[in-house]
JSON list of C-alpha atoms in Angstrom, two decimals:
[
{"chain": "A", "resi": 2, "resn": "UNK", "atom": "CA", "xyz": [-78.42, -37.82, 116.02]},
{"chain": "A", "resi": 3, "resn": "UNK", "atom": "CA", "xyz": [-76.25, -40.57, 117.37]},
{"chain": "A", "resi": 4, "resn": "UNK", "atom": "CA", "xyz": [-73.35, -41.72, 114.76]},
{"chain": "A", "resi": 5, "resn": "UNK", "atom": "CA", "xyz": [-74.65, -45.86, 116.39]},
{"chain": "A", "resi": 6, "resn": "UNK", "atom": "CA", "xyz": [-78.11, -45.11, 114.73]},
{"chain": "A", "resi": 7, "resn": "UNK", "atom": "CA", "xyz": [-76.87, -44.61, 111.54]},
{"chain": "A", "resi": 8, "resn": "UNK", "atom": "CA", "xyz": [-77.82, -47.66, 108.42]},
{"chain": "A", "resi": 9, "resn": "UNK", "atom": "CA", "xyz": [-75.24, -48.03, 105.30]},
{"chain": "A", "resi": 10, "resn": "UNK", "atom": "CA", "xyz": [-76.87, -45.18, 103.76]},
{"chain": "A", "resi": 11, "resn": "UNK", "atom": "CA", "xyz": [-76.19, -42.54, 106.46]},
{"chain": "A", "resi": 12, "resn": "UNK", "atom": "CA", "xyz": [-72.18, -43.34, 106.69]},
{"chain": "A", "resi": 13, "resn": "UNK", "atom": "CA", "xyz": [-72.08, -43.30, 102.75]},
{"chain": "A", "resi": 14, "resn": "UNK", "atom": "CA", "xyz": [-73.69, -39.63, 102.89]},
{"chain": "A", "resi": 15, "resn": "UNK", "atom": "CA", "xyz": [-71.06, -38.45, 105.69]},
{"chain": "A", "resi": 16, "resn": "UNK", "atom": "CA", "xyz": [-68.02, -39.86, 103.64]},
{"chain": "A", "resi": 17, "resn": "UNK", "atom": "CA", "xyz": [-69.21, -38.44, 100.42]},
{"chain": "A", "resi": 18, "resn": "UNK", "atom": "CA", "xyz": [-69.60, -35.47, 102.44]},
{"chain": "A", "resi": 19, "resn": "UNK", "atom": "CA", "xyz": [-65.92, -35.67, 104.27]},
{"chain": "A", "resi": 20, "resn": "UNK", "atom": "CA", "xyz": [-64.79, -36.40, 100.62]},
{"chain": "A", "resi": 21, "resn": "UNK", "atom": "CA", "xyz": [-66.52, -33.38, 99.33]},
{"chain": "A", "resi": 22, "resn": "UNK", "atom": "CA", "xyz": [-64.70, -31.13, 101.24]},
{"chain": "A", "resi": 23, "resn": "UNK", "atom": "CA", "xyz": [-61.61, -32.88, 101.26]},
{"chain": "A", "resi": 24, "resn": "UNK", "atom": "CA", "xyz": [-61.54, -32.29, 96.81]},
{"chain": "A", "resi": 25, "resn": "UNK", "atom": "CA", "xyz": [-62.57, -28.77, 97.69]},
{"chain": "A", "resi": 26, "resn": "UNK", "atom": "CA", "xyz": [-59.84, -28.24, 99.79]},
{"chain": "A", "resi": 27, "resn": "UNK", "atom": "CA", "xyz": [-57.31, -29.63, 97.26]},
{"chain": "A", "resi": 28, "resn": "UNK", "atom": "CA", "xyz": [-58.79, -27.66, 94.50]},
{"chain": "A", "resi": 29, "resn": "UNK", "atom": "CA", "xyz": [-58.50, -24.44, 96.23]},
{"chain": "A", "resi": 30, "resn": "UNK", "atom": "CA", "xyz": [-56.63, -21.85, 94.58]},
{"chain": "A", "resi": 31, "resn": "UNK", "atom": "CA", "xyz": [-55.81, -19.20, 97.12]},
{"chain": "A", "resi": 32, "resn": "UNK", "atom": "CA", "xyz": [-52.67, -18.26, 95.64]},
{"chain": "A", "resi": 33, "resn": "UNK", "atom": "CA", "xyz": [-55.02, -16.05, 93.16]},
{"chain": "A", "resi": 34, "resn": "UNK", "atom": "CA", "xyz": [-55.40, -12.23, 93.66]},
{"chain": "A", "resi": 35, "resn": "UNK", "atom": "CA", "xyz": [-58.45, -12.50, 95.96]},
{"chain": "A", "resi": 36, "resn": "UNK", "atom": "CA", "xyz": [-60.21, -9.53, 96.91]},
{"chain": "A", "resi": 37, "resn": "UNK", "atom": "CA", "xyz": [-60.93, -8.50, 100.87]},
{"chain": "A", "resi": 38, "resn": "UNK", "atom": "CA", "xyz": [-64.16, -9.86, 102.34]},
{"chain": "A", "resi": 39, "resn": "UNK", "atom": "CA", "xyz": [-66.27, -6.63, 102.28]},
{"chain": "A", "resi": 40, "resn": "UNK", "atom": "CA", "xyz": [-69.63, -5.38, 103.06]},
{"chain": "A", "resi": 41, "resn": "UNK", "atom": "CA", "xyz": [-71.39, -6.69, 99.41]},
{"chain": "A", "resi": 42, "resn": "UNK", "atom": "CA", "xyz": [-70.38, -10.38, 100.22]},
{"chain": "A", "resi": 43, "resn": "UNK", "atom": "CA", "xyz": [-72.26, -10.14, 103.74]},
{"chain": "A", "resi": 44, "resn": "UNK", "atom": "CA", "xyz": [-75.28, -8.15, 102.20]},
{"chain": "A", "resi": 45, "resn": "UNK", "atom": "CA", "xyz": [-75.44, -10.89, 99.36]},
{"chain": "A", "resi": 46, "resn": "UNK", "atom": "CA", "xyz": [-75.17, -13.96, 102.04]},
{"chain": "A", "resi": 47, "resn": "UNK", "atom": "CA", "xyz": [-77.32, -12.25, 104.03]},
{"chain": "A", "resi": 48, "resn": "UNK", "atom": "CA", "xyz": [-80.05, -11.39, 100.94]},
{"chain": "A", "resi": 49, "resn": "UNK", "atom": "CA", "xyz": [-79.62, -15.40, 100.33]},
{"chain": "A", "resi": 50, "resn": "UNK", "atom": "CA", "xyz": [-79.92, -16.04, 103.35]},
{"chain": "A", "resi": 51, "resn": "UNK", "atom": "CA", "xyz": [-83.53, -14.78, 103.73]},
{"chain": "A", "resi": 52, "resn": "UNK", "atom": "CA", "xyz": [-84.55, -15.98, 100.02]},
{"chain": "A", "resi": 53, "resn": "UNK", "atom": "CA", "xyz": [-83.43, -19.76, 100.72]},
{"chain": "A", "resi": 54, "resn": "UNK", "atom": "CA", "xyz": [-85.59, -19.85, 103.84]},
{"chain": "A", "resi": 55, "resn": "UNK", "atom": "CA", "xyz": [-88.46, -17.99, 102.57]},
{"chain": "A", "resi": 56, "resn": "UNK", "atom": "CA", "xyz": [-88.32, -19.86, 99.61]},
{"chain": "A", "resi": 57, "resn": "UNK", "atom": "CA", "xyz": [-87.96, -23.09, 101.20]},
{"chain": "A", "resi": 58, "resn": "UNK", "atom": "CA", "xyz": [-91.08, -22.44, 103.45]},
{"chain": "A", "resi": 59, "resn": "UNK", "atom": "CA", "xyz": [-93.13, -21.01, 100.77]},
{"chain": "A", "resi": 60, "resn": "UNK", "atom": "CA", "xyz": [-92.48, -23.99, 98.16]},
{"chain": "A", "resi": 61, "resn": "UNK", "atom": "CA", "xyz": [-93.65, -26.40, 100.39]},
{"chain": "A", "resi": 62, "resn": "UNK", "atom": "CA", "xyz": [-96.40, -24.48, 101.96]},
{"chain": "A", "resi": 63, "resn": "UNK", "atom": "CA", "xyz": [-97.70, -24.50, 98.47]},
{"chain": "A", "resi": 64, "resn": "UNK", "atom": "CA", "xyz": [-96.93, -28.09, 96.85]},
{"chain": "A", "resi": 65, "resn": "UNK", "atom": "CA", "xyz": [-98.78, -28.93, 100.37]},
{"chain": "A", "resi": 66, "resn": "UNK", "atom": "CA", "xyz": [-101.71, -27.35, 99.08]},
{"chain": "A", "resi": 67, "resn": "UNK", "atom": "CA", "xyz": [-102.02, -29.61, 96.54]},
{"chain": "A", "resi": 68, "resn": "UNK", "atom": "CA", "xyz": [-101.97, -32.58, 98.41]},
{"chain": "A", "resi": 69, "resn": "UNK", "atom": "CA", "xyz": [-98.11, -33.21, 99.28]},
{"chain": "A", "resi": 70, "resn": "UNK", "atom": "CA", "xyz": [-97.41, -34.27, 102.61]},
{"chain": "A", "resi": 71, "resn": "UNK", "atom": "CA", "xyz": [-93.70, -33.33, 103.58]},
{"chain": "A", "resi": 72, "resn": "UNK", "atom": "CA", "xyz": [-91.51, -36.03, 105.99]},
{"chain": "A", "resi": 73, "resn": "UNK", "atom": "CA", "xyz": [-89.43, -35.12, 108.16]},
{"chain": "A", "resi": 74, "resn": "UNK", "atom": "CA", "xyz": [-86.19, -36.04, 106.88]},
{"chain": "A", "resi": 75, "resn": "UNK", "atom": "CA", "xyz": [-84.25, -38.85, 108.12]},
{"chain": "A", "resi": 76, "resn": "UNK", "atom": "CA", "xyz": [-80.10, -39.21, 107.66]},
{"chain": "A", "resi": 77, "resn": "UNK", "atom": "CA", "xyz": [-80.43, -42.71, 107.06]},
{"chain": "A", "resi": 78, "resn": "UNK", "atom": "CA", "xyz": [-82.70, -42.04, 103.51]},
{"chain": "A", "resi": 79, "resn": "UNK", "atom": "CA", "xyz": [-81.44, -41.85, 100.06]},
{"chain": "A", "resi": 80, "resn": "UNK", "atom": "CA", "xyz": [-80.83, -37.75, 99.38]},
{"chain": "A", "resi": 81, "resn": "UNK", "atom": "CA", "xyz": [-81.62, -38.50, 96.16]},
{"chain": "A", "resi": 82, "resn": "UNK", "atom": "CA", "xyz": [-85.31, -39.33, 95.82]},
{"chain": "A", "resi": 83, "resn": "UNK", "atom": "CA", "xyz": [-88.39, -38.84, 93.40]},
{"chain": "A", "resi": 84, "resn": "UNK", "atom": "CA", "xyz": [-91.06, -38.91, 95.78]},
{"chain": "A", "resi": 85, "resn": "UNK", "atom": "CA", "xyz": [-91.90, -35.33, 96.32]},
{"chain": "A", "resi": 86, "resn": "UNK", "atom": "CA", "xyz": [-92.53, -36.01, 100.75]},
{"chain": "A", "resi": 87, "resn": "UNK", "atom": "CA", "xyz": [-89.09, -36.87, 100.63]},
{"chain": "A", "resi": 88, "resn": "UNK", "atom": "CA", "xyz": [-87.49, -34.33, 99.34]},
{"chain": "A", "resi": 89, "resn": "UNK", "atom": "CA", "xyz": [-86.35, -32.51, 102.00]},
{"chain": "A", "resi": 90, "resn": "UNK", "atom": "CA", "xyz": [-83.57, -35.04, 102.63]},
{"chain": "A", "resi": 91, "resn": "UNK", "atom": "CA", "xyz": [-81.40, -33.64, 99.67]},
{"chain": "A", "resi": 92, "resn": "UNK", "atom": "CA", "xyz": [-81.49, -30.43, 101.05]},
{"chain": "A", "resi": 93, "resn": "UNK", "atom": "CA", "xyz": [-80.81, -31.51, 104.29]},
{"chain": "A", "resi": 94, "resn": "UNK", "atom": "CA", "xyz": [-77.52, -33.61, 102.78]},
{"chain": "A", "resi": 95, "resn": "UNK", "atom": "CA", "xyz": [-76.64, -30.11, 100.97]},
{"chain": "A", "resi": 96, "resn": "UNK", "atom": "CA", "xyz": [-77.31, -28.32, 103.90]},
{"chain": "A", "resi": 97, "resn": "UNK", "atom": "CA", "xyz": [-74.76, -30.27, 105.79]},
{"chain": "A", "resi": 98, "resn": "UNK", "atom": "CA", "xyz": [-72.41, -30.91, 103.38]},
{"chain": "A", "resi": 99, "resn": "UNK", "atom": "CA", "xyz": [-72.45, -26.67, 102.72]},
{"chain": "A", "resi": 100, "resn": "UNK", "atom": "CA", "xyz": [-72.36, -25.96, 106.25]},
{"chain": "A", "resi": 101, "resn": "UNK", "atom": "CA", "xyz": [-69.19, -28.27, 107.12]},
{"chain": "A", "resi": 102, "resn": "UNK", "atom": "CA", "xyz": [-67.85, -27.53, 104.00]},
{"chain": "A", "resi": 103, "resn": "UNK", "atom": "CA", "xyz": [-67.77, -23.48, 104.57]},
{"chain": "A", "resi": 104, "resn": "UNK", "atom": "CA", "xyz": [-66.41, -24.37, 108.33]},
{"chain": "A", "resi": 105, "resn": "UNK", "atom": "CA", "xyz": [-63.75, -26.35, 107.08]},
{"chain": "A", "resi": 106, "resn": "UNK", "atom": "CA", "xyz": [-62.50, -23.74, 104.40]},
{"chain": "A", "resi": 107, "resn": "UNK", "atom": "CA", "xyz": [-63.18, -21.13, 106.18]},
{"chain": "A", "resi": 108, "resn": "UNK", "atom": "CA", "xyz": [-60.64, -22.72, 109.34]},
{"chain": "A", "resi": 109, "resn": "UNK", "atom": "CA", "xyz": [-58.32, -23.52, 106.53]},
{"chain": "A", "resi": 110, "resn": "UNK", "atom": "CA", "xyz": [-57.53, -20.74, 104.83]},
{"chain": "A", "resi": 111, "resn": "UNK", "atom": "CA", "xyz": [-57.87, -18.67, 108.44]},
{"chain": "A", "resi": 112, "resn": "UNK", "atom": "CA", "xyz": [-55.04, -20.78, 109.29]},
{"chain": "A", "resi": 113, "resn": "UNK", "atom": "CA", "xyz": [-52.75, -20.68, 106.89]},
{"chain": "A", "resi": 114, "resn": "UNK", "atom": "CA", "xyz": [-53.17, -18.11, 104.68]},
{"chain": "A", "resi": 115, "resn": "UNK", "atom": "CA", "xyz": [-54.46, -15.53, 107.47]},
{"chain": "A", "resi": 116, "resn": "UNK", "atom": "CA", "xyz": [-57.62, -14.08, 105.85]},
{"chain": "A", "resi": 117, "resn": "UNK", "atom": "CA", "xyz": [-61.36, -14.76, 105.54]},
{"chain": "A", "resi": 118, "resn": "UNK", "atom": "CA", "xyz": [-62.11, -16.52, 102.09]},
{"chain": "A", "resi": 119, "resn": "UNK", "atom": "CA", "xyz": [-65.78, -15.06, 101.10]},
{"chain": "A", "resi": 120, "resn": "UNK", "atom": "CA", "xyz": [-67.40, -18.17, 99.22]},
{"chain": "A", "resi": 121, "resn": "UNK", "atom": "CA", "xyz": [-66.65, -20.10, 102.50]},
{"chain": "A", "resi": 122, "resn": "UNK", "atom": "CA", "xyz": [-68.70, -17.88, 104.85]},
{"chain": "A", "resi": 123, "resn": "UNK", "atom": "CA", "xyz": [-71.37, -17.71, 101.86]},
{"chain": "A", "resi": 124, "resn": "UNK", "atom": "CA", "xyz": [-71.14, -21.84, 101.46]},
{"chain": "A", "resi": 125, "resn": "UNK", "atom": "CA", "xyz": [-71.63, -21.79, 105.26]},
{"chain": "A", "resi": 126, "resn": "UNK", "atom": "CA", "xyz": [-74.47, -19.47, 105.25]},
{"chain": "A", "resi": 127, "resn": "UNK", "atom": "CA", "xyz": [-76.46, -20.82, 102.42]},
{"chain": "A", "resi": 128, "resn": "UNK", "atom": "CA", "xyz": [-76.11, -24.37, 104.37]},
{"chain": "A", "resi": 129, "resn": "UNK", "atom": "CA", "xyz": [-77.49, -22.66, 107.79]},
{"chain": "A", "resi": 130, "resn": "UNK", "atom": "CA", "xyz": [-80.12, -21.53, 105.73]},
{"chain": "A", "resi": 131, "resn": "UNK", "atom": "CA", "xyz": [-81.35, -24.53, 104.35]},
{"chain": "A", "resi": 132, "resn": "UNK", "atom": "CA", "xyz": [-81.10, -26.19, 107.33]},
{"chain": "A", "resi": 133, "resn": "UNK", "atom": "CA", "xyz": [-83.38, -23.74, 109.28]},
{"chain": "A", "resi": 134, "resn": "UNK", "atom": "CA", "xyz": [-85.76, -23.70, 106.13]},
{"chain": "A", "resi": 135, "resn": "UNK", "atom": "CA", "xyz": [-86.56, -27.07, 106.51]},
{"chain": "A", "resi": 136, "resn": "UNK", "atom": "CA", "xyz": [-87.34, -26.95, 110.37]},
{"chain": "A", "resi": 137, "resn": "UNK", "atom": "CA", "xyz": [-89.90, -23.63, 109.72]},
{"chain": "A", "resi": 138, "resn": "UNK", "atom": "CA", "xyz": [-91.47, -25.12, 106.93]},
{"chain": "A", "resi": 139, "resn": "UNK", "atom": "CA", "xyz": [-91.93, -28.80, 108.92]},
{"chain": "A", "resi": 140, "resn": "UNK", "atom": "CA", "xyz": [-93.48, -26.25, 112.00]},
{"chain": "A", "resi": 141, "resn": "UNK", "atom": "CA", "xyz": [-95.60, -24.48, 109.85]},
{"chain": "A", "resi": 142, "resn": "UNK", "atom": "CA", "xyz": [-97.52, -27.71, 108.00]},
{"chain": "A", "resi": 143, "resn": "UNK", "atom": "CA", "xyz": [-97.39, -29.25, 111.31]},
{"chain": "A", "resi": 144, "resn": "UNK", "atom": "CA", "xyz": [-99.06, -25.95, 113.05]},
{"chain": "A", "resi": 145, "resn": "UNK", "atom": "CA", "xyz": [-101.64, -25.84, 109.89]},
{"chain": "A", "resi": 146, "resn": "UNK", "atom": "CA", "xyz": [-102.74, -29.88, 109.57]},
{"chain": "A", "resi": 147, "resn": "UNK", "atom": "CA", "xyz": [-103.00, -30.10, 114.19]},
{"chain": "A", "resi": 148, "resn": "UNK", "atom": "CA", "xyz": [-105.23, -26.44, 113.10]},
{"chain": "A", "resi": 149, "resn": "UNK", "atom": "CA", "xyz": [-107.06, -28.26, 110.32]},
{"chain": "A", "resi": 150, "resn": "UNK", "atom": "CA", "xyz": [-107.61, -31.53, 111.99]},
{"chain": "A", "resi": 151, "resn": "UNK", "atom": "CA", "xyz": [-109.12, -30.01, 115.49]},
{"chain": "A", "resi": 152, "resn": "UNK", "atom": "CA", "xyz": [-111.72, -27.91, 113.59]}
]
């Protein structure tokens, strides 16, 4: 995706996003007694991890059932949209906005502070996995309607 092709609407979503993580970055309270990064937060991300894409892929396998043909979505598209083919641009914006948002903390506090924050890798995670949800679930309706329509 080429930062030229991009309308009004994609440049807004990348500076709310850059602003997004900016906030988060101010609002961080690291001086806190945070606990280590252990084993439960990676078998939790990783339990997430599997639910958001099998969720994502299942949801729209069914709504598509009943007649609900998912876009692909664009950057360049309002995230926030009632039209139910459309949808899958707000979780592509949160998908983006979680994955640079967990890099950037995660780099931050790795930096200064010298230790792995755990809701960073878990932000980043959880944005991977929405982002991979929506590519399966566009294969999959696009593997069943080429199935359906050469039949």
């Amino acid at each position: 995706m080429k930062i030229e092709s991009w309308n009004k609407i994609g440049k807004i979503k990348s500076y709310l996003i850059l602003f997004f993580c900016l906030v988060e970055l101010l609002l961080l309270n690291f001086k806190k007694n945070s606990e280590l990064m252990n084993e439960h937060y990676l078998g939790i991300s990783f339990v997430v991890f599997i639910f958001v894409i099998l969720f994502l892929t299942v949801a729209s396998k069914l709504l598509s059932l009943f007649g609900i043909k998912f876009l692909k979505p664009n950057w360049n598209e309002n995230p926030i949209s009632l039209n139910l083919s459309k949808s899958f641009n707000f979780f592509q914006f949160v998908g983006y906005w979680f994955t640079i948002s967990g890099i950037i903390n995660t780099l931050f506090v790795g930096i200064f502070y010298q230790e792995i924050e755990k809701e960073s890798i878990m932000k980043f995670s959880y944005g991977i996995a929405l982002l991979i949800g929506i590519t399966l679930s566009l294969k999959w309706l696009n593997k069943n309607e080429q199935s359906r329509t050469t039949i």
